[in-house]
GROMACS .gro file of C-alpha atoms in nm:
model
  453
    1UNK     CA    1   0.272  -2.601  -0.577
    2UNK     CA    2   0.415  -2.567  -0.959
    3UNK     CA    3   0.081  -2.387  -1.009
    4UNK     CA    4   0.129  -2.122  -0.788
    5UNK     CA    5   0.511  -2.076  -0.826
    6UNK     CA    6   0.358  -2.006  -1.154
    7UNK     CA    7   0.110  -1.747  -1.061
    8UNK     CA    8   0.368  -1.581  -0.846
    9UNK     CA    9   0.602  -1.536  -1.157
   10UNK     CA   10   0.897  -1.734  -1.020
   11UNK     CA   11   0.828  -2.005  -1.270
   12UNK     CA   12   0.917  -1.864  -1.558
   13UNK     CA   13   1.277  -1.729  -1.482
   14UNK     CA   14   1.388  -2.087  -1.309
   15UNK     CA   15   1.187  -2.334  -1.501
   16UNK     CA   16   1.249  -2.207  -1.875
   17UNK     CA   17   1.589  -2.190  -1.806
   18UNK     CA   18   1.608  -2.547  -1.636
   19UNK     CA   19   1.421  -2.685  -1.966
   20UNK     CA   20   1.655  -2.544  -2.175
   21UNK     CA   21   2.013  -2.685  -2.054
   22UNK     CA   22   1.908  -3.015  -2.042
   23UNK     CA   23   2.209  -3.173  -2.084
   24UNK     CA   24   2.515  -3.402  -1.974
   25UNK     CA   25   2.370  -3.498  -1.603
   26UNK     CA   26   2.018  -3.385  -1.674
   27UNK     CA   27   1.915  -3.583  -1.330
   28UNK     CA   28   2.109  -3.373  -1.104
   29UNK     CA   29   2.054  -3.074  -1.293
   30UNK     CA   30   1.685  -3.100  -1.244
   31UNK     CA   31   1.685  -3.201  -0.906
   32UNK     CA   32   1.884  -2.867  -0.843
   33UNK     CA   33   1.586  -2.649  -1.004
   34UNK     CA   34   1.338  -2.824  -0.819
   35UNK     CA   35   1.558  -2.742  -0.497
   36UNK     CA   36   1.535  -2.375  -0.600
   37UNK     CA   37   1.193  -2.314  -0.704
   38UNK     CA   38   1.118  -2.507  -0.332
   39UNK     CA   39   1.306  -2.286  -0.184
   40UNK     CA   40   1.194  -1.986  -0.361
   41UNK     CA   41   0.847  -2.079  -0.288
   42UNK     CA   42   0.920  -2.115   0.057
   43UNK     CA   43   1.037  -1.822   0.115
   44UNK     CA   44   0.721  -1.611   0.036
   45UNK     CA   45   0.491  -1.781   0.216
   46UNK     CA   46   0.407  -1.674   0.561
   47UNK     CA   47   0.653  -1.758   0.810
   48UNK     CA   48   0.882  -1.914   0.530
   49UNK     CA   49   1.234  -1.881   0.591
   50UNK     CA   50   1.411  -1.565   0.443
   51UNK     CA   51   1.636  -1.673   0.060
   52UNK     CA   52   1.830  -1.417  -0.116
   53UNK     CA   53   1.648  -1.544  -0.462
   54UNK     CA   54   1.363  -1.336  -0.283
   55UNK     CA   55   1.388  -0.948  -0.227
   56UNK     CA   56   1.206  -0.859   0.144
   57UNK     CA   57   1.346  -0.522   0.132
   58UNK     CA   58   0.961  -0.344   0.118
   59UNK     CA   59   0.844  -0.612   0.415
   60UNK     CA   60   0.865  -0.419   0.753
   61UNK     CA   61   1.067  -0.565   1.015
   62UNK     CA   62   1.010  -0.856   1.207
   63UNK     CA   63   1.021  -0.748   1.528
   64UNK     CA   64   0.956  -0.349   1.663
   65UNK     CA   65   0.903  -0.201   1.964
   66UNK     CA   66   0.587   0.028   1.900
   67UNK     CA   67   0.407  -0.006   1.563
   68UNK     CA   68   0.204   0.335   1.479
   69UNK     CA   69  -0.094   0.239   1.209
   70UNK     CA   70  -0.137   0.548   1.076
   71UNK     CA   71   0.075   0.777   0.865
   72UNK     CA   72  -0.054   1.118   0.890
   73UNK     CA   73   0.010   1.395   1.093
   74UNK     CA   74  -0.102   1.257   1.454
   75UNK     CA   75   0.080   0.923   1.390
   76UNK     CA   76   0.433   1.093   1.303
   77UNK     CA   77   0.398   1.362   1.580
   78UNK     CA   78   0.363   1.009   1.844
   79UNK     CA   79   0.670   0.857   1.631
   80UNK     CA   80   0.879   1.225   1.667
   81UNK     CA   81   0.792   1.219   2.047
   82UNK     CA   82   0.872   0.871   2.077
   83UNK     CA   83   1.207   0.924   1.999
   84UNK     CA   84   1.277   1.286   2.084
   85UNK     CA   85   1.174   1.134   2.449
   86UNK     CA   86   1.381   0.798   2.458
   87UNK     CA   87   1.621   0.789   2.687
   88UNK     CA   88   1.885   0.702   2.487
   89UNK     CA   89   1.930   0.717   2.084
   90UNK     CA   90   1.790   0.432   1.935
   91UNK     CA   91   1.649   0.284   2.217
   92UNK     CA   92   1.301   0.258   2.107
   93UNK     CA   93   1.242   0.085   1.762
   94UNK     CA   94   0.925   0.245   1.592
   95UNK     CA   95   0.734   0.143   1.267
   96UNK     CA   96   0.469   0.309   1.109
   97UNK     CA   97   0.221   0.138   0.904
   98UNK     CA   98   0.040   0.363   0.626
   99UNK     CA   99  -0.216   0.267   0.390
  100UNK     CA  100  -0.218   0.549   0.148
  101UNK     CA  101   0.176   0.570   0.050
  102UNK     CA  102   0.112   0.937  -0.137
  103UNK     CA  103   0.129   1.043   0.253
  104UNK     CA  104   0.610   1.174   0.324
  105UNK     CA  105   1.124   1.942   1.125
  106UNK     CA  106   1.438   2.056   1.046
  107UNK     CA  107   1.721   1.779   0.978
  108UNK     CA  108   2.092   1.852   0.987
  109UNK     CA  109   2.250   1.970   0.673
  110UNK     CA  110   1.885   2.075   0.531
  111UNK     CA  111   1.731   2.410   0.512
  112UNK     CA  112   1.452   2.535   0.774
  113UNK     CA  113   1.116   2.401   0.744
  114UNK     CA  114   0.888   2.668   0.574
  115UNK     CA  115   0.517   2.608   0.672
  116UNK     CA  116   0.399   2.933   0.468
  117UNK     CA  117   0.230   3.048   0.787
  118UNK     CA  118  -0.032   3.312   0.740
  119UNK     CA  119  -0.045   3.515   1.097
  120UNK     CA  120  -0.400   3.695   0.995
  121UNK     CA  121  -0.595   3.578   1.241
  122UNK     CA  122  -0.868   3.370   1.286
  123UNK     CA  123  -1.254   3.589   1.331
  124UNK     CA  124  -1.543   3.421   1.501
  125UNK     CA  125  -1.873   3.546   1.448
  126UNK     CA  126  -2.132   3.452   1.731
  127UNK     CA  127  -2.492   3.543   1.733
  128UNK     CA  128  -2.691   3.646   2.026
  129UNK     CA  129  -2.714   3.284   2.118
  130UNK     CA  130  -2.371   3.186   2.101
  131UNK     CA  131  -2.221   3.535   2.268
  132UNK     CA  132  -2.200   3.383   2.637
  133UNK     CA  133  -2.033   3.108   2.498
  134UNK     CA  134  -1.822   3.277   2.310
  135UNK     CA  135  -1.735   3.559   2.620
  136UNK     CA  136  -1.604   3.231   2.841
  137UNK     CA  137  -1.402   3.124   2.563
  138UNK     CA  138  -1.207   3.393   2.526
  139UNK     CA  139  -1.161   3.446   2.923
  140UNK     CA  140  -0.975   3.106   2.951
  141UNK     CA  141  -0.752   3.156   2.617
  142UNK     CA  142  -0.613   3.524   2.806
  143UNK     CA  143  -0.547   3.264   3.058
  144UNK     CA  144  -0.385   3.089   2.880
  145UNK     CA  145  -0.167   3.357   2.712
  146UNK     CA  146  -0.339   3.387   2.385
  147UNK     CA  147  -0.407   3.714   2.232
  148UNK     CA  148  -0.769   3.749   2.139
  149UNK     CA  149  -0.948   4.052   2.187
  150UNK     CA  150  -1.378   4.062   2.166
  151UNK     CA  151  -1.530   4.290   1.924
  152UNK     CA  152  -1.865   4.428   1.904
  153UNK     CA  153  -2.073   4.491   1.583
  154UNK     CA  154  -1.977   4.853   1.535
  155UNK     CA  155  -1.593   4.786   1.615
  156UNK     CA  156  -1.623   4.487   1.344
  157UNK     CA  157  -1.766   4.704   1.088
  158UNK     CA  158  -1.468   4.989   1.135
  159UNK     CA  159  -1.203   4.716   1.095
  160UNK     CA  160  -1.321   4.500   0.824
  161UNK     CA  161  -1.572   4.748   0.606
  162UNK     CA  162  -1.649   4.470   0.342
  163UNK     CA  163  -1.827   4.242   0.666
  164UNK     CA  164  -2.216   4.254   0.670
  165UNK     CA  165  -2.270   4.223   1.055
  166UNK     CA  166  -2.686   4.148   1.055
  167UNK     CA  167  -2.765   3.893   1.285
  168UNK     CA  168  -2.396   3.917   1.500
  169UNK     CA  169  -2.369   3.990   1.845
  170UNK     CA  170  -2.020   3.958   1.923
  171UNK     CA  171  -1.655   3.877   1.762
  172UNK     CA  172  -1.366   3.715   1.846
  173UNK     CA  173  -0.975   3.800   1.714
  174UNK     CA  174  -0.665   3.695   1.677
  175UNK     CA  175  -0.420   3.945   1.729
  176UNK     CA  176  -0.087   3.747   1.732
  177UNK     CA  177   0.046   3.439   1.664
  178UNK     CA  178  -0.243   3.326   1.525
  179UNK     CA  179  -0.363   3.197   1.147
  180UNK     CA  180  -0.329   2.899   0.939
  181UNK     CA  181  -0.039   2.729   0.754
  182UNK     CA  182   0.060   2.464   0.499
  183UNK     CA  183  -0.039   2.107   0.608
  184UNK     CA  184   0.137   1.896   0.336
  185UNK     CA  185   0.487   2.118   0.453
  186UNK     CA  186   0.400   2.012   0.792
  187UNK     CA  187   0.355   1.649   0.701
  188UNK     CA  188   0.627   1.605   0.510
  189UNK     CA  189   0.847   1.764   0.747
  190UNK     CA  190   0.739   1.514   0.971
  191UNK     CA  191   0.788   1.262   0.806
  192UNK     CA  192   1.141   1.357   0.698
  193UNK     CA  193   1.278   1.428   1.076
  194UNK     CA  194   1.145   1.119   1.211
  195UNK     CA  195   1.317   0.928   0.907
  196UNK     CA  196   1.646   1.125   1.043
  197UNK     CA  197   1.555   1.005   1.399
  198UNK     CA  198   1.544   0.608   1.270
  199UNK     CA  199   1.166   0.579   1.233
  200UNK     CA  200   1.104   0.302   0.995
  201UNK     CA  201   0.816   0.315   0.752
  202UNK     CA  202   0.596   0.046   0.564
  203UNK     CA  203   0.329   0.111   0.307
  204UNK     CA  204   0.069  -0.169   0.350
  205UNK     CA  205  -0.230  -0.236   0.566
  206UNK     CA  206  -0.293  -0.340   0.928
  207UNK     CA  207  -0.521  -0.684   0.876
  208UNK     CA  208  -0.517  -0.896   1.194
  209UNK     CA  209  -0.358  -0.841   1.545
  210UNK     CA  210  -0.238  -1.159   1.736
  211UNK     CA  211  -0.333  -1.116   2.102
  212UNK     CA  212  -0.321  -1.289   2.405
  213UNK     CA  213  -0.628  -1.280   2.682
  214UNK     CA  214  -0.625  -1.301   3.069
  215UNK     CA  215  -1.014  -1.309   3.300
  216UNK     CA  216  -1.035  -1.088   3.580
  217UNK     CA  217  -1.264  -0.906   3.812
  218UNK     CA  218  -1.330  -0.545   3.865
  219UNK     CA  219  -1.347  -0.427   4.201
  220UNK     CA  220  -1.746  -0.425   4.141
  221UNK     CA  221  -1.752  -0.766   4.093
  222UNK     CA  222  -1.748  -0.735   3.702
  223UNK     CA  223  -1.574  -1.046   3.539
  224UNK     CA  224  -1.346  -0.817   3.191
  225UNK     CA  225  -1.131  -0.985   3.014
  226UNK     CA  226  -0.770  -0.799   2.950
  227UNK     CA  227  -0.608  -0.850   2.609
  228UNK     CA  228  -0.250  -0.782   2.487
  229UNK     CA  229  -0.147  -0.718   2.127
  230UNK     CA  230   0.191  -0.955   2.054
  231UNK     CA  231   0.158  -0.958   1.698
  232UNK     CA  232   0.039  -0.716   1.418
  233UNK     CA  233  -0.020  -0.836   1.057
  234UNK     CA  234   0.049  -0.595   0.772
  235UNK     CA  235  -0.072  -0.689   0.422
  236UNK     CA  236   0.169  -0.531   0.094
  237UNK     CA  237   0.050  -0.267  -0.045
  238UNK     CA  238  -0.092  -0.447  -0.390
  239UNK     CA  239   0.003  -0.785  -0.268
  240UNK     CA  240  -0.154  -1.129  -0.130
  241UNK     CA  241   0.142  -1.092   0.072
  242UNK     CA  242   0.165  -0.973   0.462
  243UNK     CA  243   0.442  -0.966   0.681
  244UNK     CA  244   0.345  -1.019   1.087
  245UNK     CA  245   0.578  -0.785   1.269
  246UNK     CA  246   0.581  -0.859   1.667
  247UNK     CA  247   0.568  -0.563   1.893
  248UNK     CA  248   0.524  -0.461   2.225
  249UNK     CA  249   0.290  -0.165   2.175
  250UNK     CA  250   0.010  -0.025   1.928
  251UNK     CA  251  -0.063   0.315   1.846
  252UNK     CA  252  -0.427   0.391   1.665
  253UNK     CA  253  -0.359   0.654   1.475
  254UNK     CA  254  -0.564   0.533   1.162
  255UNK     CA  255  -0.786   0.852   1.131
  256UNK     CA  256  -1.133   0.798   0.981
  257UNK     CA  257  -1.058   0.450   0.990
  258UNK     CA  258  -0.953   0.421   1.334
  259UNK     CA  259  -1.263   0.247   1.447
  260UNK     CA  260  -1.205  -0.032   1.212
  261UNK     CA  261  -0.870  -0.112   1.350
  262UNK     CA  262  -1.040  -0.083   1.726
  263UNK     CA  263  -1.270  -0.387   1.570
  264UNK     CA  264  -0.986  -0.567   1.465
  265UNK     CA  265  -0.856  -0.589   1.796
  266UNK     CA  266  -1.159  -0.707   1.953
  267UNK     CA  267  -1.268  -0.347   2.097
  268UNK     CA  268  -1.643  -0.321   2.105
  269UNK     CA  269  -1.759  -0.663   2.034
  270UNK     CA  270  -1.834  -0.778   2.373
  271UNK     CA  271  -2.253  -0.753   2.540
  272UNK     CA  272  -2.412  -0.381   2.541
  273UNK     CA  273  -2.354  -0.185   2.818
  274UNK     CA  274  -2.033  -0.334   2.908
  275UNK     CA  275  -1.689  -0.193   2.885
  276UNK     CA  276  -1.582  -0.456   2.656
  277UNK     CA  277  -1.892  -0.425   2.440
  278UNK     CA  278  -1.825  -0.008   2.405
  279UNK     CA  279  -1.682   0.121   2.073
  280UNK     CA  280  -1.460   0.367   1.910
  281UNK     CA  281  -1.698   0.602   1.808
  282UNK     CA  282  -1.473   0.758   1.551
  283UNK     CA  283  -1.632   0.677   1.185
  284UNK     CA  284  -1.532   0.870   0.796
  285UNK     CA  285  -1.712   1.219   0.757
  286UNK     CA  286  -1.655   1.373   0.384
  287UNK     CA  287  -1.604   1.707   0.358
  288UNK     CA  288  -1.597   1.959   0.102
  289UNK     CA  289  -1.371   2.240   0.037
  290UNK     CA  290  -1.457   2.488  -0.268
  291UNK     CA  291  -1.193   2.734  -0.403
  292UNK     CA  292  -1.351   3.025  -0.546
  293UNK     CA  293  -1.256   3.371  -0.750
  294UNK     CA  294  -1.411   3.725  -0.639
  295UNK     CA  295  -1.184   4.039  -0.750
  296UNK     CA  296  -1.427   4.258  -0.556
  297UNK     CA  297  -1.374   4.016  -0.214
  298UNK     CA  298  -1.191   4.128   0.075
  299UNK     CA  299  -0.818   4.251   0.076
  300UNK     CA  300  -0.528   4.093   0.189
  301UNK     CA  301  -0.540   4.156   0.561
  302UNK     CA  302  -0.861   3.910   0.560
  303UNK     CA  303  -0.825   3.690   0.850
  304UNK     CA  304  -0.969   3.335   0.866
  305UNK     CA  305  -1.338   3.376   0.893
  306UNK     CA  306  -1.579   3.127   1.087
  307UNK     CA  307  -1.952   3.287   1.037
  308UNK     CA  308  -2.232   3.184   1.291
  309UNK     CA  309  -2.385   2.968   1.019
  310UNK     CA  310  -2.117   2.707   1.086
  311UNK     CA  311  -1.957   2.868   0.713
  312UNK     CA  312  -1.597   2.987   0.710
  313UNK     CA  313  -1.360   3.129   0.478
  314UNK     CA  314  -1.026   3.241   0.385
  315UNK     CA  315  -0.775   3.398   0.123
  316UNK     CA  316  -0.611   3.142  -0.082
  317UNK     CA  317  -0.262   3.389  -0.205
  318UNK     CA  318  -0.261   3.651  -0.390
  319UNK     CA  319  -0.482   3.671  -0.654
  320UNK     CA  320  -0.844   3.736  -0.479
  321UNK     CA  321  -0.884   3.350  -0.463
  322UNK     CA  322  -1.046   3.202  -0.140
  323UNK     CA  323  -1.134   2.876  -0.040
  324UNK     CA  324  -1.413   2.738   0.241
  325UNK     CA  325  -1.724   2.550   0.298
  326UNK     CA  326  -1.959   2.453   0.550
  327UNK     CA  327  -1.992   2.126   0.788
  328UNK     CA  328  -2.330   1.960   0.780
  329UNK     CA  329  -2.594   2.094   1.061
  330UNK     CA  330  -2.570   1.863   1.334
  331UNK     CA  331  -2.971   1.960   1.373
  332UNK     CA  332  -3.050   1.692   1.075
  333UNK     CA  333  -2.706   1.505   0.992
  334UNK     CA  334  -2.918   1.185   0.891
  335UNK     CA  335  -3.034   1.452   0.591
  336UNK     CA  336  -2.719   1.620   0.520
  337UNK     CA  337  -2.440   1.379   0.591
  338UNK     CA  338  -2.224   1.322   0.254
  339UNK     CA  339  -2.222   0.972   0.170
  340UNK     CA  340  -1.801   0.854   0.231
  341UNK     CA  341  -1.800   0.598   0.008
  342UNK     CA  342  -1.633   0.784  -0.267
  343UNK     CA  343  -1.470   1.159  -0.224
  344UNK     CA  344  -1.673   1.303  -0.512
  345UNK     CA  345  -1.758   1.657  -0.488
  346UNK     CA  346  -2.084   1.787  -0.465
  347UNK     CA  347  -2.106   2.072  -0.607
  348UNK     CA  348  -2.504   2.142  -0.526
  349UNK     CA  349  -2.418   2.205  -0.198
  350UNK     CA  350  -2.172   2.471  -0.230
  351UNK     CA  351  -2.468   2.641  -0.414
  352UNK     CA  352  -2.758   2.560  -0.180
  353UNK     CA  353  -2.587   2.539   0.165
  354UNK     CA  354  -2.262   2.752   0.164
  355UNK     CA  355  -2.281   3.057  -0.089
  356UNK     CA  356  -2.606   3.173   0.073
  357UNK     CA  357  -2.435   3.236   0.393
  358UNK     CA  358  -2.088   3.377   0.227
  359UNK     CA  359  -2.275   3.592   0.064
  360UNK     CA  360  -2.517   3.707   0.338
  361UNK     CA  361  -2.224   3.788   0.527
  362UNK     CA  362  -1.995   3.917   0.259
  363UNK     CA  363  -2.163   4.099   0.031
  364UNK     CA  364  -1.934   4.107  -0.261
  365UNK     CA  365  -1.931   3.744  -0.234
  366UNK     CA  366  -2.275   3.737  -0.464
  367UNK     CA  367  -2.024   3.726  -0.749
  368UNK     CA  368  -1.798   3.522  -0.624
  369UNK     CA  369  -1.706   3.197  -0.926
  370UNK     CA  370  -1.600   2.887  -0.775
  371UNK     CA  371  -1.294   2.725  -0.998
  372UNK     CA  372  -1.187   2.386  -0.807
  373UNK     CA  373  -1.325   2.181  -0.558
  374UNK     CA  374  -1.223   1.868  -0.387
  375UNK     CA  375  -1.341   1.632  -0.039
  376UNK     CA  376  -1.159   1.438   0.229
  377UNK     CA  377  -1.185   1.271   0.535
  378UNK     CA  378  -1.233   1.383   0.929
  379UNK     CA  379  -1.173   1.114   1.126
  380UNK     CA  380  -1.519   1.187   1.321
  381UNK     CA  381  -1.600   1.153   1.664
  382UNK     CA  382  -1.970   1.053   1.687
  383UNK     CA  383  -1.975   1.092   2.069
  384UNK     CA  384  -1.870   1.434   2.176
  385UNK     CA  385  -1.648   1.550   1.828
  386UNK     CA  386  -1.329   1.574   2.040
  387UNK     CA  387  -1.018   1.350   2.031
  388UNK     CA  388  -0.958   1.007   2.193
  389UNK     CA  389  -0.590   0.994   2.350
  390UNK     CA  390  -0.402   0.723   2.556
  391UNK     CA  391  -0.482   0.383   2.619
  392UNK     CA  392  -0.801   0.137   2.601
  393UNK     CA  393  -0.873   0.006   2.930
  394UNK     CA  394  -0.833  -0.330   2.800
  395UNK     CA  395  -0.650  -0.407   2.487
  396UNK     CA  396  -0.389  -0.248   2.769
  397UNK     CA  397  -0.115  -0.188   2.489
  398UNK     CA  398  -0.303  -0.012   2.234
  399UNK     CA  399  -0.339   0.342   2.234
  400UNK     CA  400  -0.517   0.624   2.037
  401UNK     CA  401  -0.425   0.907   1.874
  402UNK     CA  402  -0.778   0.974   1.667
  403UNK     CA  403  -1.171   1.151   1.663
  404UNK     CA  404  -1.055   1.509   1.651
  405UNK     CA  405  -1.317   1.605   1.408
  406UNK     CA  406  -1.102   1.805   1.176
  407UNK     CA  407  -0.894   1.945   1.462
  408UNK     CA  408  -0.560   1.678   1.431
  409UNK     CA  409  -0.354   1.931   1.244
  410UNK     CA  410  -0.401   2.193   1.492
  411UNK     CA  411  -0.358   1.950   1.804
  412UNK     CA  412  -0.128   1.743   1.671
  413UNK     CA  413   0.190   1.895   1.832
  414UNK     CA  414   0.063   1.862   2.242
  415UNK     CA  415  -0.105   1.502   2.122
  416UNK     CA  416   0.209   1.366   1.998
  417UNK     CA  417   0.423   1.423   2.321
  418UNK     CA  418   0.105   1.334   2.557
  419UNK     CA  419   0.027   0.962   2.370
  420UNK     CA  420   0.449   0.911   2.392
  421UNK     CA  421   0.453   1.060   2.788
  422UNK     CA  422   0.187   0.806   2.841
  423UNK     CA  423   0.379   0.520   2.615
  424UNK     CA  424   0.725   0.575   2.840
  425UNK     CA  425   0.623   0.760   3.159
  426UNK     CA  426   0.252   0.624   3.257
  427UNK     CA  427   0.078   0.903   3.291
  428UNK     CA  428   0.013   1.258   3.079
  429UNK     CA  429   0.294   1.478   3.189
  430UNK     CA  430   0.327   1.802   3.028
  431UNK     CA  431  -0.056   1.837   2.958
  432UNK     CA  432  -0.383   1.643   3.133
  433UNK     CA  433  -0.552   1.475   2.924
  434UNK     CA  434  -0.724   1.275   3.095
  435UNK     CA  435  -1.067   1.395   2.994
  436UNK     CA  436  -1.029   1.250   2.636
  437UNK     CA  437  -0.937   0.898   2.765
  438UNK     CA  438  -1.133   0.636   2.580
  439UNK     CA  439  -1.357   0.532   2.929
  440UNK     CA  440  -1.568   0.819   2.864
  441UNK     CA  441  -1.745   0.689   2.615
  442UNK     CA  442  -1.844   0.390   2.852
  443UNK     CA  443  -1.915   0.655   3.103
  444UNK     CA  444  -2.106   0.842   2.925
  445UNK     CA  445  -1.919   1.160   3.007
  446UNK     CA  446  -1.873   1.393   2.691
  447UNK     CA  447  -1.616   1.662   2.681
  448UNK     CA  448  -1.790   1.877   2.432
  449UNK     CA  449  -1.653   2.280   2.304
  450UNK     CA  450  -1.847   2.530   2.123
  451UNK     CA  451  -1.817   2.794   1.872
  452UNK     CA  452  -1.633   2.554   1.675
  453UNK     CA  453  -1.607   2.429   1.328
   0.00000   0.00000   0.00000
């Protein structure tokens, strides 16, 4: 026990100082430092009782309603809904877990949120192939209000000269409302207004859930068994230490590592075939993105540029910078699939897989000099590359918020409000979706899009 008080620093401050005053009625004196270093002790082990001698000011709280694992975008857009939908203020206690602490709309007294939106557009190129496809698409976004008007080759070439159109059938445009914005403005944003809304935050990770396990039988005569989630252990963030926080509901939002917390809470470890032995499909995916320099490239009225290759680009600013890449061919991903086990860069397949097609399709991209590069993560959807929303059929109280392939930033608004409908209502309410419940996997019934990158 002396040994690890020790170890855990506590040793030095109590016992040096006991050592050194021993004096008048050294047996009492002693007996009160071993009383203190017990009770210091105590109170950092698991379960221990709380002492002031020990600061638990970074432990998340004991107790919380819903606990969100999962600080990025997707998480805090379930944690704003939460409590933008409670019924009354403060009703609903909400903690979200993140891993990575480097991860922080408007809030009284501060000034608007500025998301440096770019309205130029996004421009899809489709090939013969893909021009059907890319026809229906456009019908149901009228529909649906959006502006997008089709182009055909000679149309493209009159509005955006610098665009080789070889090998393209048919565009799609963007006239309004459409283009791309800052993602670490919208983050943080988020992140501050759901601080103002009593959100609580922890930086550690999720370890262990604590669940609790009832047998029934499926209407087909299928023995499942349901679980429910009680308890949810974080480990400190640099620490031996973990706190377990009780809670009545789970939100997966853990991105690419999503399907790792579905494991932890038993999902997909039952027989194959079964409901209880189906995964979360939803595994890391490294991606590049390459920032490059061409003062002959295209002017500042460039819209955001998906090619039929699967390549895309965009201005970066001002200065004739641009940055883009290229997602692996699904054709032969077992050949072209980054390895995630690290986020290096590399930078051989900017050369061999994405400049050939920027430059096929804009020609004074043959000069083009890339200057920075870096990779991150999609949270990847092996199954159908679209998102997983609502609950698992049985770990009833966990839900998901995850898979959307590099999509989360752009869905992340509707998401939010349809995982908290679903949280305090039941059932999807402002939008269905009830196609991107986890069963389909187990069903076998994708929900797949196209022309998309």
């Amino acid at each position: 026990m002396l040994r690890r008080a020790l170890r855990l620093g506590l040793g030095r401050g109590l016992l040096g100082r006991g050592l050194g005053t021993w004096r008048g009625d050294s047996t009492l004196d002693w007996d009160g430092k071993v009383s203190d270093i017990k009770k210091k002790i105590q109170s950092v082990l698991p379960g221990g009782a709380w002492n002031p001698l020990y600061d638990t000011s970074h432990l998340p709280p004991e107790h919380s309603d819903v606990v969100i694992v999962g600080g990025g975008v997707l998480g805090l857009s379930v944690a704003y809904w939460l409590k933008r939908l409670e019924k009354r203020r403060g009703a609903i206690q909400v903690l979200v877990v993140e891993r990575d602490y480097t991860e922080y709309l408007a809030v009284v007294d501060d000034p608007p949120l500025d998301l440096q939106f770019n309205p130029s557009g996004y421009l899809l190129l489709a090939s013969e192939k893909g021009a059907a496809i890319m026809e229906n698409n456009v019908k149901v976004q009228r529909q649906e209000g959006a502006k997008v008007c089709l182009m055909s080759p000679e149309q493209l070439r009159n509005k955006f000269p610098w665009i080789n159109t070889e090998g393209v059938a048919l565009a799609s445009y963007g006239l309004e409302d459409e283009g791309w914005f800052d993602p670490w403005c919208l983050l943080q944003g988020l992140r501050r207004k759901v601080q103002s809304m009593g959100v609580l935050f922890c930086h550690g990770e999720v370890t262990r859930f604590i669940s609790s396990s009832n047998r029934m039988e499926t209407a087909s005569g299928e023995e499942v068994t349901l679980k429910r989630i009680h308890e949810v252990h974080v480990k400190m963030d640099r620490s031996l230490e973990y706190q377990p926080v009780e809670c009545a509901i789970v939100i997966n939002a853990a991105g690419a590592w999503s399907g790792q917390i579905a494991e932890l809470a038993g999902i997909g470890k039952g027989p194959p075939g079964t409901l209880q032995g189906t995964k979360l499909p939803v595994e890391p995916r490294k991606r590049y993105v390459y920032l490059w320099h061409c003062p002959q490239g295209p002017g500042l009225e460039t819209p955001f540029v998906i090619d039929s290759s699967g390549a895309y680009f965009r201005r970066e600013g001002l200065g004739n910078n641009y940055l883009g890449s290229c997602s692996p061919t699904e054709l032969s991903p077992q050949e072209e699939e980054p390895d995630p086990g690290n986020l290096e860069v590399d930078h051989g397949f900017f050369q061999d897989k994405v400049w050939p097609h920027l430059a096929q399709r804009v020609p004074a991209f043959e000069t083009l000099k890339v200057r920075s590069a870096w990779a991150g993560y999609y949270d990847y959807n092996t199954f159908d590359q679209n998102g997983v929303v609502g609950p698992h059929p049985l770990v009833v109280n966990m839900y998901f918020a995850t898979g959307f392939s590099g999509h989360g930033l752009q869905q992340a608004p509707a998401v939010g409000r349809a995982v908290a409908e679903m949280v305090l209502e039941g059932s999807f309410q402002t939008i269905d979706l009830n196609p991107f419940l986890f069963s389909r996997f187990y069903l076998g019934e994708k929900v797949q899009e196209h022309n998309i990158i």
